[in-house]
Every structure is written in structure tokens, then in C-alpha cells.
Coordinates of N, CA and C and ligand atoms in Angstrom, one line a residue:
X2 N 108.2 76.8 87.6 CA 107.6 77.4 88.8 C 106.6 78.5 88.4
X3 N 105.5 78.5 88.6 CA 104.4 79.2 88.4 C 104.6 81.0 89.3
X4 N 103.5 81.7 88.9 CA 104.1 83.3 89.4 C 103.9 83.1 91.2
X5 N 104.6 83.6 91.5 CA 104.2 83.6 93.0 C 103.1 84.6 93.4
X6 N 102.1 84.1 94.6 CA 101.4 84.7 95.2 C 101.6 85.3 96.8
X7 N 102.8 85.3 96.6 CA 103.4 86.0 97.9 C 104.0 86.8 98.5
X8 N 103.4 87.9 99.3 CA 104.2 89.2 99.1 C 105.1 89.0 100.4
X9 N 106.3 89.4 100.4 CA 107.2 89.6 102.0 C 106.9 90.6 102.7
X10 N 106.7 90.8 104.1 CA 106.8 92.1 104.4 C 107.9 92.2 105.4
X11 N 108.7 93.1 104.9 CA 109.9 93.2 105.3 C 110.2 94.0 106.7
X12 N 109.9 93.2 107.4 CA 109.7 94.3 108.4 C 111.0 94.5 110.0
X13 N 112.0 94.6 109.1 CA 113.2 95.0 109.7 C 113.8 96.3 110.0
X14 N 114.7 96.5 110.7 CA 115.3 97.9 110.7 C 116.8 98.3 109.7
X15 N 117.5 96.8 110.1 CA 118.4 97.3 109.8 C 118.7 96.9 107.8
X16 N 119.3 97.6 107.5 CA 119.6 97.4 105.8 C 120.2 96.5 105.6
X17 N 121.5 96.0 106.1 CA 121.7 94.6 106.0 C 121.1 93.8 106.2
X18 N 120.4 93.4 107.0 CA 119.5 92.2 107.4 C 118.2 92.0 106.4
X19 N 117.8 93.1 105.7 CA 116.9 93.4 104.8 C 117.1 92.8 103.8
X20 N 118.0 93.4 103.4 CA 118.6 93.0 102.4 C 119.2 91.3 102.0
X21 N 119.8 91.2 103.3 CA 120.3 89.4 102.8 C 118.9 88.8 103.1
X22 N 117.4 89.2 103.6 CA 116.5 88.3 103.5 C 115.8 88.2 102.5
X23 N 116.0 89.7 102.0 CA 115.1 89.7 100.6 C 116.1 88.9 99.5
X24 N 116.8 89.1 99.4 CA 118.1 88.1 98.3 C 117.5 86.1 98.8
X25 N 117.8 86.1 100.0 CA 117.5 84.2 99.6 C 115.7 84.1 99.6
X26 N 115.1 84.8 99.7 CA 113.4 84.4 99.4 C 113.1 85.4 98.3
X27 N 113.4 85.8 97.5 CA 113.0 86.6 96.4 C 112.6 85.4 95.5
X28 N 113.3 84.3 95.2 CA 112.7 83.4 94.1 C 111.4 82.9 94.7
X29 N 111.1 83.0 96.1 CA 109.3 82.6 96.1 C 108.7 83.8 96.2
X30 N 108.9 84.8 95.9 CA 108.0 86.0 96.0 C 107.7 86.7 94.7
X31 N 106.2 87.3 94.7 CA 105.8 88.2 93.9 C 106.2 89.8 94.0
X32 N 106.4 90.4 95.5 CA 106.8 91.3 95.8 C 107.7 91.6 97.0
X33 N 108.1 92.7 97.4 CA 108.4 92.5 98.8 C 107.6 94.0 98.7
X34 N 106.9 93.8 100.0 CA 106.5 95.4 101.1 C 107.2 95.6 102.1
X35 N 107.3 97.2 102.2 CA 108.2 98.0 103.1 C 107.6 98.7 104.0
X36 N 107.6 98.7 105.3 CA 106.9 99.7 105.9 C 107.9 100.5 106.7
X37 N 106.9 101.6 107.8 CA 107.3 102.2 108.1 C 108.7 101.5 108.7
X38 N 109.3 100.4 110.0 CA 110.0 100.0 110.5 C 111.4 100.4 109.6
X39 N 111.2 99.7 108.6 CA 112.6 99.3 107.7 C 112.9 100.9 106.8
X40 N 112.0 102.1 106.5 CA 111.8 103.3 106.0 C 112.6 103.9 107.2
X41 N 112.0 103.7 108.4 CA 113.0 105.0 109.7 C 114.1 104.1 109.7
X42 N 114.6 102.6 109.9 CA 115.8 102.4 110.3 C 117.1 102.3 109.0
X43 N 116.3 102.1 107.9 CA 117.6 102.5 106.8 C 117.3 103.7 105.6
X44 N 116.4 104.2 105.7 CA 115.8 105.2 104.7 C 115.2 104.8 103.5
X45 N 114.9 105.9 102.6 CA 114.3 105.4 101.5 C 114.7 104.9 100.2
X46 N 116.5 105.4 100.4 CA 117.3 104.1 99.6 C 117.3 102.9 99.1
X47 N 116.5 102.3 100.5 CA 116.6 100.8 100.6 C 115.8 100.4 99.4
X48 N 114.5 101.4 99.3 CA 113.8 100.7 97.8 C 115.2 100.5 96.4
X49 N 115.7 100.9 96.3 CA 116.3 100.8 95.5 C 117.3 99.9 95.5
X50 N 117.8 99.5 96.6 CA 119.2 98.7 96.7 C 117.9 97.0 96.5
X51 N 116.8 97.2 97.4 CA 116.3 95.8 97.6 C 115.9 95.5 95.8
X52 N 115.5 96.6 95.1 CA 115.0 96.2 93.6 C 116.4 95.7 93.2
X53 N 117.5 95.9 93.2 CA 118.8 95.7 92.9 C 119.2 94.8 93.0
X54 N 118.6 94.1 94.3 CA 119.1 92.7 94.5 C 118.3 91.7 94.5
X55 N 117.0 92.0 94.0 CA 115.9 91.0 93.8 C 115.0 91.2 92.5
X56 N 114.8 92.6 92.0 CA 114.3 92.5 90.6 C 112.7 92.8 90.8
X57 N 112.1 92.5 92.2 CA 111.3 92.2 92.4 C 109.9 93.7 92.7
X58 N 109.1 93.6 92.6 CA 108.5 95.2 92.5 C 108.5 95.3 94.0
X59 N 108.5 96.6 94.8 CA 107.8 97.1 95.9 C 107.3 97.7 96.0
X60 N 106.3 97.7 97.8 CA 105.2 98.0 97.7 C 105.7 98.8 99.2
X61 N 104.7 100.0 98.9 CA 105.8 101.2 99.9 C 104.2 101.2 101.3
X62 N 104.5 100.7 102.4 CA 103.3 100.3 103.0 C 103.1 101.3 104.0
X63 N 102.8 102.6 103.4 CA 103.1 103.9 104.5 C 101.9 104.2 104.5
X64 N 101.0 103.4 104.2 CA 99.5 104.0 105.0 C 98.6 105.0 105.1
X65 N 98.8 105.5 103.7 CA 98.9 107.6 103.5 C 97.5 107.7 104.4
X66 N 98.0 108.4 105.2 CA 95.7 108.8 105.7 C 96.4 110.6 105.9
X67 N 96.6 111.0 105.0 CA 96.2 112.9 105.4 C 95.7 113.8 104.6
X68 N 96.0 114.7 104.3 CA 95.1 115.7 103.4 C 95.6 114.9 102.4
X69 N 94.9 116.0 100.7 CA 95.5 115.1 100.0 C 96.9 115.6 99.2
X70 N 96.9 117.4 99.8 CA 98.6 117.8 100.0 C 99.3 116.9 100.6
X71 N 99.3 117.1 101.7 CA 100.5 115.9 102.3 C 100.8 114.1 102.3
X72 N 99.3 114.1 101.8 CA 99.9 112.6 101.0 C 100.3 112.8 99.8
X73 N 100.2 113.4 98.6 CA 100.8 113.8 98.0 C 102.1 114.5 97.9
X74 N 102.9 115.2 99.3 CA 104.1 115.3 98.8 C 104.6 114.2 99.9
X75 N 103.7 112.9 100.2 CA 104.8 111.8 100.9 C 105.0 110.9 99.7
X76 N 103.9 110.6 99.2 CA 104.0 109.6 97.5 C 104.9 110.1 96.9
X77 N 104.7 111.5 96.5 CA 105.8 112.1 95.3 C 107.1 111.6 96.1
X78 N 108.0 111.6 96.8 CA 109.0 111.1 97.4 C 108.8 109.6 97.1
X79 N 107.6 108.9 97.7 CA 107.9 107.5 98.1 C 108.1 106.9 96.6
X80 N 107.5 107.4 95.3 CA 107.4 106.9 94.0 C 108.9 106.9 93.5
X81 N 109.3 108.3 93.8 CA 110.8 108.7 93.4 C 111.8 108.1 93.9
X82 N 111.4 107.3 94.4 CA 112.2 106.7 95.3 C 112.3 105.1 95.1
X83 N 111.9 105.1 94.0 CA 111.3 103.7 93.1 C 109.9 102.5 94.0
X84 N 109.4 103.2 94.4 CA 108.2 102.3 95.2 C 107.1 101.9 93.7
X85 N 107.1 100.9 93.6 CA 105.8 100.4 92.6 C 104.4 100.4 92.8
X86 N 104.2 100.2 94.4 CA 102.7 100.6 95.0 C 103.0 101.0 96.1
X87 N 101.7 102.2 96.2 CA 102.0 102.7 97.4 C 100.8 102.2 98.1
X88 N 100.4 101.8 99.5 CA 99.8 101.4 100.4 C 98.9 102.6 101.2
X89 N 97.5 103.4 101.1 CA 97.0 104.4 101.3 C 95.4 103.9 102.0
X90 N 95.1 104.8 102.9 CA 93.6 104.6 103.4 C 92.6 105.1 102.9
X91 N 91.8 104.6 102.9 CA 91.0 105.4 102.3 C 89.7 105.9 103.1
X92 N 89.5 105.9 104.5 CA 88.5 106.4 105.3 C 88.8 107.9 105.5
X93 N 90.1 108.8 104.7 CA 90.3 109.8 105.3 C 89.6 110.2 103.8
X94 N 89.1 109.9 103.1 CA 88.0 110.4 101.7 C 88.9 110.0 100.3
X95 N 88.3 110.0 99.6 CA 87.9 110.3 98.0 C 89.2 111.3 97.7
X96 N 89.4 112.6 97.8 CA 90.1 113.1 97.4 C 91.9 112.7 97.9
X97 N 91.4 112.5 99.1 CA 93.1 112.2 99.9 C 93.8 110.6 98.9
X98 N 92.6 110.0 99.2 CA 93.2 108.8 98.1 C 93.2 109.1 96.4
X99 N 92.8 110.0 96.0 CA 93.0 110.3 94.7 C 94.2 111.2 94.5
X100 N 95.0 112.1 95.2 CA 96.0 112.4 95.3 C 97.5 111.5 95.5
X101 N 96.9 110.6 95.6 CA 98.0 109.4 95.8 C 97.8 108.5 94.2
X102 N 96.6 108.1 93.9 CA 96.5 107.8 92.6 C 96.6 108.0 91.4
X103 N 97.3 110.1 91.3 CA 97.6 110.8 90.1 C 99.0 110.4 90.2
X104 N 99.9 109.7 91.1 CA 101.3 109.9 91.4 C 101.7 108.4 90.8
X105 N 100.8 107.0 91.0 CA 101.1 106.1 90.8 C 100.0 104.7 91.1
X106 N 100.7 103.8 91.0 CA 99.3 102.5 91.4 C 99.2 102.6 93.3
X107 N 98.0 102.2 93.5 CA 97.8 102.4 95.3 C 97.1 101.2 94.6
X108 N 96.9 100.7 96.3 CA 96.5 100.1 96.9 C 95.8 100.6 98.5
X109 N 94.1 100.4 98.4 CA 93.4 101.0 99.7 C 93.2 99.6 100.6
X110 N 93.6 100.4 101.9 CA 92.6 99.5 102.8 C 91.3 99.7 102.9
X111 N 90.7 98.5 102.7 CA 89.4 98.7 103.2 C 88.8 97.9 104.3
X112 N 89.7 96.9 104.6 CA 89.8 96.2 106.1 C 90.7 96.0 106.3
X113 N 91.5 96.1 108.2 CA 92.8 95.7 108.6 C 92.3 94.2 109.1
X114 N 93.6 93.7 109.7 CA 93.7 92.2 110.1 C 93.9 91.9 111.7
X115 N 93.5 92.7 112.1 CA 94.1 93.0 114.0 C 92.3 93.1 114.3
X116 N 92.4 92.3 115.5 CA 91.3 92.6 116.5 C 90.4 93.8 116.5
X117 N 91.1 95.0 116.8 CA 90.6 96.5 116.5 C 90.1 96.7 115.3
X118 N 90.4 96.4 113.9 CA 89.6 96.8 112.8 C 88.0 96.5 113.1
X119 N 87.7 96.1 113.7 CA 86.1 95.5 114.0 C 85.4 96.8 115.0
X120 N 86.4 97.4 115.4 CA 86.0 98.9 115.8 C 85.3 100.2 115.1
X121 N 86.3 100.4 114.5 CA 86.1 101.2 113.4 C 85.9 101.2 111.7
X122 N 86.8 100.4 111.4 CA 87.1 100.2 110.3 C 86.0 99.0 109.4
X123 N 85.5 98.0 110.2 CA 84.3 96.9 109.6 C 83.3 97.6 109.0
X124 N 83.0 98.7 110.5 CA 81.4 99.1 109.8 C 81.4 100.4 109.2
X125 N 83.2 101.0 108.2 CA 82.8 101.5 106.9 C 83.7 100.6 105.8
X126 N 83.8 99.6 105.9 CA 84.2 98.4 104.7 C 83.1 98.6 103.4
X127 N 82.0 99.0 103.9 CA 80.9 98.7 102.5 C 81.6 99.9 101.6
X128 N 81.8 101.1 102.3 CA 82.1 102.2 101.6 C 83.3 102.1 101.0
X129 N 84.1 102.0 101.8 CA 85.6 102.1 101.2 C 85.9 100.8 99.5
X130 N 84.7 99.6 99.9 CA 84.6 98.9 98.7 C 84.3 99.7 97.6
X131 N 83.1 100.4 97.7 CA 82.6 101.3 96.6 C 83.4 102.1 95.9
X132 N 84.6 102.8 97.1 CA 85.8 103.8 96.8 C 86.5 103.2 95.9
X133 N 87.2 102.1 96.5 CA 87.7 101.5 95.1 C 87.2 101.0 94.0
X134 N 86.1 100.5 94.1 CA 85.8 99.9 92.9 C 85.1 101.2 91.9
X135 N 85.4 102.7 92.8 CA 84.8 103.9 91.5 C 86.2 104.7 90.9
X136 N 87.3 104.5 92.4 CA 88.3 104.9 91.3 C 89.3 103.9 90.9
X137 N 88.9 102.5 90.3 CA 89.8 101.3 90.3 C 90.7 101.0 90.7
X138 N 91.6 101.4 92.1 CA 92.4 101.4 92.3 C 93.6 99.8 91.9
X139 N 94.4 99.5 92.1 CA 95.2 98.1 91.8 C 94.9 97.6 92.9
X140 N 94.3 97.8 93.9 CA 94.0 96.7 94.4 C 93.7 96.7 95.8
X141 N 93.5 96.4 96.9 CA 93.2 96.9 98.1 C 93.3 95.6 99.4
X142 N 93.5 96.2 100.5 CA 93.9 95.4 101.6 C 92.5 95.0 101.9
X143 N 92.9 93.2 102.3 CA 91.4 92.6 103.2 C 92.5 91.9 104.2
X144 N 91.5 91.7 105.3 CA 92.5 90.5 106.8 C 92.2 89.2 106.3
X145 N 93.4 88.6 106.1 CA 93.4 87.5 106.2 C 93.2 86.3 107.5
X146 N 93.2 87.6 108.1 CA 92.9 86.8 109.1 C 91.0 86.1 109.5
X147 N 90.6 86.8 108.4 CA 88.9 86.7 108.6 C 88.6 87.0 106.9
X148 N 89.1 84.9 106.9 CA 88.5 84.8 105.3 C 87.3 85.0 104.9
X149 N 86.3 84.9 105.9 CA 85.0 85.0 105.3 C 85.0 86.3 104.6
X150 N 85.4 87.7 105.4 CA 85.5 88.9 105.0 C 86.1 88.6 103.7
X151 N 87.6 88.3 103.6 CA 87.8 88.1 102.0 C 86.9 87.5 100.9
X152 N 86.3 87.0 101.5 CA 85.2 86.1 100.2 C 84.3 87.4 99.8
X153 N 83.5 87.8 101.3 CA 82.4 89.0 101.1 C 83.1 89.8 100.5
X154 N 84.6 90.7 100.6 CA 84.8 91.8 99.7 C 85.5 91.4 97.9
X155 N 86.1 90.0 98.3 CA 86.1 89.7 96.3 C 84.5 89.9 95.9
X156 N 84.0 89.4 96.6 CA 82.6 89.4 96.0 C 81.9 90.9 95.4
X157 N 81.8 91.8 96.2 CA 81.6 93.1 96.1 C 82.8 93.8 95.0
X158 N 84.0 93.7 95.0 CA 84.9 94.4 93.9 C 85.0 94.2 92.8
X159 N 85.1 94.8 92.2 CA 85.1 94.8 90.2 C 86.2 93.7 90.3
X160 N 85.7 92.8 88.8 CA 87.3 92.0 88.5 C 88.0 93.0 88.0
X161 N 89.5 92.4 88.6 CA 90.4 93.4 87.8 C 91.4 94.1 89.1
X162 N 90.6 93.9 90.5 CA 91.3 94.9 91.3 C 91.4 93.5 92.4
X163 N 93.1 94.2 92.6 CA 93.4 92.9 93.7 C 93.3 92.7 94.8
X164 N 93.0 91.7 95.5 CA 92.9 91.7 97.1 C 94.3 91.1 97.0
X165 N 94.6 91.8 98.4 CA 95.9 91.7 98.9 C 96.2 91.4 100.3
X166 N 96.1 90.5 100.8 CA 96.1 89.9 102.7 C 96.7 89.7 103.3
X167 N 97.1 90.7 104.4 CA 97.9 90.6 105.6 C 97.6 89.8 106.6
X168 N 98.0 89.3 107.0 CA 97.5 88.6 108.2 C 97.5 87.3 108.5
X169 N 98.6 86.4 107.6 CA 99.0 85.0 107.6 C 100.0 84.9 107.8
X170 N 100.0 83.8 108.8 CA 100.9 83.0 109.7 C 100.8 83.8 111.2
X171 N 101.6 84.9 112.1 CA 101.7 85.4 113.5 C 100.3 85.7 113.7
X172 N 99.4 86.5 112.5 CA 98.2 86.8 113.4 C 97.2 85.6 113.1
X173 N 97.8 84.6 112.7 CA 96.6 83.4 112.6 C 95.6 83.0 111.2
X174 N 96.3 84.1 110.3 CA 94.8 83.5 109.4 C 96.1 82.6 108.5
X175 N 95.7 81.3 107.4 CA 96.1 80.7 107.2 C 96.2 80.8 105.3
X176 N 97.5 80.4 104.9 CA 97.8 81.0 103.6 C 96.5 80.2 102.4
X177 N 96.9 79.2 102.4 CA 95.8 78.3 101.6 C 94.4 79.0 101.7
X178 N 93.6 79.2 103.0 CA 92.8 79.1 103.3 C 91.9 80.2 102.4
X179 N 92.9 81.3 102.5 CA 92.6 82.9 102.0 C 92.9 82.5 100.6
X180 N 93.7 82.1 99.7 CA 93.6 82.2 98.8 C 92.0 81.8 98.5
X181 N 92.0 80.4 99.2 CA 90.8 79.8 98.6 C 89.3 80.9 98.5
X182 N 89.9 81.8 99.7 CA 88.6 82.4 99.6 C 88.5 84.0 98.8
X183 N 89.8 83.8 98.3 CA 89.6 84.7 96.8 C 90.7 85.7 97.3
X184 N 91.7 86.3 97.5 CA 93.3 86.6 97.7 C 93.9 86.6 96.6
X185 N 94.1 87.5 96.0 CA 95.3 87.2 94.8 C 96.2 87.0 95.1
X186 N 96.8 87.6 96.7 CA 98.3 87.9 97.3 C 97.9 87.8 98.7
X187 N 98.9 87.1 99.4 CA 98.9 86.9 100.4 C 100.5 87.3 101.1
X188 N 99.9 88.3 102.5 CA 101.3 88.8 102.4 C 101.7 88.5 103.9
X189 N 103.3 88.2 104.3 CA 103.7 87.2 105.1 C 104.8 88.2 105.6
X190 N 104.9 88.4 106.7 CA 106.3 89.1 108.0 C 106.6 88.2 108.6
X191 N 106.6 88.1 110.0 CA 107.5 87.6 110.8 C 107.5 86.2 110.9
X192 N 106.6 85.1 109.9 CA 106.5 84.0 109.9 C 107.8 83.9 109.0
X193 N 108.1 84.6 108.3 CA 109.4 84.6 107.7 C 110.6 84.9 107.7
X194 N 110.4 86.2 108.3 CA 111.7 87.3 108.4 C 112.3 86.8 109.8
X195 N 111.3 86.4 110.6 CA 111.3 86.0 112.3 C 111.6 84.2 112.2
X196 N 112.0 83.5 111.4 CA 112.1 81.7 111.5 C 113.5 82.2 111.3
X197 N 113.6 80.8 111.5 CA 115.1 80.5 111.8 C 115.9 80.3 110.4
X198 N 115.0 80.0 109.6 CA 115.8 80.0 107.6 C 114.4 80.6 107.1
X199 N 114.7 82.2 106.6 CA 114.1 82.8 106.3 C 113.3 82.0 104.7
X200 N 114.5 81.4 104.0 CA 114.4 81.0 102.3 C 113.5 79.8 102.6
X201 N 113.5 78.9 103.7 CA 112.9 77.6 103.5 C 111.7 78.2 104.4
X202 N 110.8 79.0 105.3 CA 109.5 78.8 105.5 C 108.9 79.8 104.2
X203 N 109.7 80.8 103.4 CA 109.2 81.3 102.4 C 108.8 80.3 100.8
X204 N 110.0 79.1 101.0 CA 109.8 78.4 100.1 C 108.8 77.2 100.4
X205 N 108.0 76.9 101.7 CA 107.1 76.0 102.5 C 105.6 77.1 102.0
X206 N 105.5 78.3 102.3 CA 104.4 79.1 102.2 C 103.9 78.9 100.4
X207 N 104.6 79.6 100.1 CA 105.0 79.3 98.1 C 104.2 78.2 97.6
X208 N 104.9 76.8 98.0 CA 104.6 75.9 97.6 C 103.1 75.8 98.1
X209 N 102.7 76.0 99.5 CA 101.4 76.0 100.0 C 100.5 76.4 99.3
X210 N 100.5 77.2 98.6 CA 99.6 78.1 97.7 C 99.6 77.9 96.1
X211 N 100.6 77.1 96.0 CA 101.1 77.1 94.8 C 99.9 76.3 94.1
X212 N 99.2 76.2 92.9 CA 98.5 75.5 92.7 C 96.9 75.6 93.0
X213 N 96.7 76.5 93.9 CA 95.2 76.3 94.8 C 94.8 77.1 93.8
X214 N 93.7 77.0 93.8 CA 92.5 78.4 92.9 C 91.3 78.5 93.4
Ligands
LIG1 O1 95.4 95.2 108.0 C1 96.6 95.2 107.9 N1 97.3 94.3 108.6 C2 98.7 94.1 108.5 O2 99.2 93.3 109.2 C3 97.3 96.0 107.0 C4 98.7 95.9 106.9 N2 99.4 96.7 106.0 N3 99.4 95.0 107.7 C5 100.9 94.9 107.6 O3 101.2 93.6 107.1 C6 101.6 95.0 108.9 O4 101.9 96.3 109.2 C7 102.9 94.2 108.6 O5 103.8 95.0 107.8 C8 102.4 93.1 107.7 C9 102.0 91.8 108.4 O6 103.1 91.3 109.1 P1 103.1 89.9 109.9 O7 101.9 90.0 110.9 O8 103.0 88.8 108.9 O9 104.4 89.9 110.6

């Protein structure tokens, strides 16, 4: 079985249920991400029980947008707490995201995958490219759901720094499709967490991808 390109996003409340989904789809995943949902309903424990029972890195998807004090003492927690990436914006500047980057690996958005990002967020995508690609971050969010976008921002980013894409399966963009258009990771919630055998649409997605370049 080749590495997987597939991140879970876990997006549950309760710790049990977390937990037995991350245990039967861990063998098709690269990671699992945590967001806020599953952080307020079982705490920040959970990073550590889910690495316990899957091995697998996480990715702490809390979205830092504040000064770069207070994102800095939420990372200092979210790192210590065993998170392997933490998930940060970067339209709140340069310094707020670099305060998150002395603590550990981030990952910026520099486009979301929802209808609204085309609001605000599209027309400073040029910048926030730049942002990453000056302080290298590991890697940075594009929508999957608007491959072409993925193609334009691999295009624009240094090799080396990963795109990462939310937005396959519920909001419509399509797993294969994103890879093809340059995705290193494609990351997957309720098309999995939400089916009826969490292990077999996670192991249908996997294989989907498996092999494309
Ligand atoms: O632009 C983004 N879109 C998005 O969906 C940035 C994100 N971090 N996410 C997150 O990815 C979202 O909060 C959720 O945790 C996951 C997508 O889940 P689903 O739509 O596959 O259920």
C-alpha cells in the first residue's frame, strides 16, 4: 500500500465515537485533523489518546487569526498537547502567523472551500501565496472544491510546501480530480465520519487517489 493522501477530518463531539472512527480508517489515512467541534466536546486530550490509537500525526485545525500573543499562547497549548500541525490564517499578517511558526509546523490558509471565500478571501489569495512561500510554511489550505484554484496556487508556491484540500465529497469538489490538479492531501469529514461504514468509504476514497499523479 503506497503512503496515503488522505487527511480525516474528524469532526465529532463526542471521544468515543472519535475515537472508534479514527481506529477502523487509520490504515487509509495520512493524518487525521481536529477541529474546533471535537476540541469543545472532548478537550484537548483527545490529541493524544487519537495518536495512541492510530500512530497517525495530527493536525490541530483551530484556525489561529489573533494577535500574535494570543495565537501564541493557543499553539503553545495546542503543540503541548501533542498537535503536529497547527492550522492558522494568515490575512490577520505576517507577524500573527509567524508567532505560530516559532512554536511548530503551520499550515496557512490562503483560500477556503465554501461559497463565501469568494468574498473576501479570493481577492487576497495572491498575497497570502507570497506569505507562505516567504516564510515556508509546511503547507497551506486551497478549496477543493475549485480545482482550477488548486492548479493556479500549486503553480504560484515554492516546491516543497504542501497544498492541502478541504472540500471533497459534502461540499462537492471531487477527490481524484484535485489531486490531478496538484493537492498533495486531500482532506475528507462527513463523507466519512457521516456514511454508514466509516472504514469502507475511507478505504473507496484511498484507493480513488491511490496511484493518480
Ligand atoms: O477552507 C476550508 N474548508 C474546510 O472545509 C478550510 C477548512 N479547514 N475546512 C475544514 O475541513 C472544515 O472546517 C471541516 O473540518 C473540513 C471539511 O469537512 P467536510 O466538508 O468534508 O465534512
Amino acid at each position: 500500500m503506497s503512503e496515503s493522501r488522505l487527511i480525516l477530518a474528524l469532526d465529532v463531539y463526542e471521544r468515543e465515537r472519535a475515537l472508534e472512527i479514527a481506529e477502523c480508517t487509520a490504515e487509509y489515512l495520512w493524518a487525521i485533523k481536529i477541529n474546533w467541534p471535537l476540541i469543545i466536546g472532548s478537550g484537548l486530550k483527545i490529541i493524544t489518546e487519537l495518536k495512541q490509537v492510530t500512530g497517525l500525526p495530527i493536525i490541530a485545525d483551530v484556525k489561529l487569526a489573533d494577535i500574535p500573543n494570543t495565537n501564541r499562547l493557543i499553539a503553545r497549548k495546542v503543540f503541548e498537547a501533542g498537535a503536529d500541525y497547527i492550522i492558522a490564517h494568515g490575512f490577520v499578517g505576517r507577524d500573527s502567523v509567524e508567532a505560530v511558526m516559532e512554536l511548530g509546523e503551520t499550515i496557512i490558509v490562503v483560500e477556503m472551500s465554501h461559497p463565501g471565500a469568494k468574498e473576501f478571501i479570493q481577492p487576497v489569495t495572491e498575497g497570502l501565496i507570497e506569505l507562505a512561500n516567504e516564510l515556508e510554511s509546511f503547507g497551506v489550505i486551497a478549496p477543493a472544491t475549485r480545482p482550477e484554484r488548486v492548479e493556479y496556487i500549486r503553480s504560484k508556491l515554492k516546491p516543497g510546501i504542501r497544498v492541502i484540500t478541504p472540500g471533497v465529497g459534502a461540499q462537492g469538489g471531487k477527490a481524484e480530480e484535485v489531486i490531478r490538479a496538484g493537492a498533495d492531501y486531500i482532506i475528507v469529514g462527513r463523507s466519512i465520519y457521516g456514511s454508514e461504514n466509516p472504514r469502507e468509504s475511507a478505504r473507496r476514497i484511498f484507493e480513488e487517489i491511490e496511484g493518480v499523479v
